[in-house]
Amino acid sequence: MHSYVPEPGTDRLTDPFEGIDPRFVFDFNSYDEPDDDRQRWSTWLSVEPLCRGPEPRPDWVVTSQAAVDTELGVLKTGKEADVFLVERAVPESDAVGESVVMAAKRYRGEDHRDFHRSAGYTDGRRLRNTRDTRAMAKKSAHGRAVAAGQWAWAEWESLKRLWTLGVSVPYPVQIDGTELLMEWITVDGDTAPRLAQTRPEHDLLVSYFDQVRDFLSELARHGMVHGDLSSYNILAAGERLVVIDLPQVIDLVGNPAGMDFLLRDCTNVCRWFRARGLDVDEHAIFGELLTHAF
Ligand SMILES: Nc1ncnc2c1ncn2[C@@H]1O[C@H](COP(=O)(O)OP(=O)(O)O)[C@@H](O)[C@H]1O
Ligand SMILES: [Mg+2]
């Protein structure tokens, strides 16, 4: 689609292609946005290379320029982020690498309810002109958008690092601003339950605990703490556990509260395993982890 611009000093519209050798002028069909408003062109090629997942890439990652992203619905809404299911597929193709469903975690940049609530507190100090009010509103919306982008980026970095270390986390496919696309963790085609929702029999429970301990110790060995580990941020994909929700990963040594966070993570998971009948103790685990860390 080309636009006609008025010639300076006149209202006459000129054809910007006037005088161009017709051999260089061709008709083209613009890549229309998909008709369905639940769809968009795959954003894989529009993000910077550094915003795409680490190598070696799993064979299911869809990289085709012809792929379309389709919103399948919401998986879970949360305070800071919502998780959706998004299918990325080359239309009419079922081949591996041409069709996949991913989890899309979208951090909330602009929560207008929050803005209105905080406006309530400043009612007595109303700004005189609406321009300032607008600027403030804009500034705080901007501030929230920046914060959301930082959380998304922090989670992206943690996922990439841990996945590369071979730790059981979802494969991070790409990041685009406040949206993180990652491997969808499933059991028999459905979203894997959170550990909190499962009641494993004894042998599986023991194996689950070993996996959680390995996770904690692998992180500690690399100077990291999950920071919000609990049976709600661990998915049970059959016999394998997958740890999620990693925006707040903490530096065990550099952060003055690193040890406190580690003990809290140990306490949260041990409490759940104890409630399921396993005799485990957070202080024993904590001590063991520290010997791995230093
Ligand atoms: N990769 C994933 N695969 C399957 N389910 C997921 C995935 N990521 C998140 N979920 C689901 O979404 C929920 C919220 O995700 P989470 O990362 O824990 O965000 P929040 O900050 O809202 O707790 C999880 O408890 C889980 O049920
Ligand atoms: Mg969570």
mmCIF file with all atom_site columns, C-alpha atoms and ligand atoms in Angstrom, residues 76 105 194 226 228 230 232-234 244-246 248, ligand 2:
data_model
loop_
_atom_site.group_PDB
_atom_site.id
_atom_site.type_symbol
_atom_site.label_atom_id
_atom_site.label_alt_id
_atom_site.label_comp_id
_atom_site.label_asym_id
_atom_site.label_entity_id
_atom_site.label_seq_id
_atom_site.pdbx_PDB_ins_code
_atom_site.Cartn_x
_atom_site.Cartn_y
_atom_site.Cartn_z
_atom_site.occupancy
_atom_site.B_iso_or_equiv
_atom_site.pdbx_formal_charge
_atom_site.auth_seq_id
_atom_site.auth_comp_id
_atom_site.auth_asym_id
_atom_site.auth_atom_id
_atom_site.pdbx_PDB_model_num
ATOM   1  C  CA . LYS A 1 76  ? -4.251 -19.347 35.108 1.00 0.00 ? 76  LYS A CA 1
ATOM   2  C  CA . LYS A 1 105 ? 3.269  -16.091 30.636 1.00 0.00 ? 105 LYS A CA 1
ATOM   3  C  CA . ARG A 1 194 ? 0.902  -28.702 40.565 1.00 0.00 ? 194 ARG A CA 1
ATOM   4  C  CA . HIS A 1 226 ? 14.632 -20.207 43.651 1.00 0.00 ? 226 HIS A CA 1
ATOM   5  C  CA . ASP A 1 228 ? 9.548  -18.835 45.886 1.00 0.00 ? 228 ASP A CA 1
ATOM   6  C  CA . SER A 1 230 ? 6.730  -24.493 47.098 1.00 0.00 ? 230 SER A CA 1
ATOM   7  C  CA . TYR A 1 232 ? 2.568  -24.674 43.940 1.00 0.00 ? 232 TYR A CA 1
ATOM   8  C  CA . ASN A 1 233 ? 5.563  -23.837 41.768 1.00 0.00 ? 233 ASN A CA 1
ATOM   9  C  CA . ILE A 1 234 ? 6.462  -27.420 40.957 1.00 0.00 ? 234 ILE A CA 1
ATOM   10 C  CA . ILE A 1 244 ? 8.371  -23.133 37.312 1.00 0.00 ? 244 ILE A CA 1
ATOM   11 C  CA . ASP A 1 245 ? 7.843  -19.490 38.323 1.00 0.00 ? 245 ASP A CA 1
ATOM   12 C  CA . LEU A 1 246 ? 11.413 -18.213 38.377 1.00 0.00 ? 246 LEU A CA 1
ATOM   13 C  CA . GLN A 1 248 ? 12.784 -13.929 41.603 1.00 0.00 ? 248 GLN A CA 1
HETATM 14 MG MG . MG  B 2 .   ? 3.436  -19.548 40.888 1.00 0.00 ? 2   MG  B MG 1
#
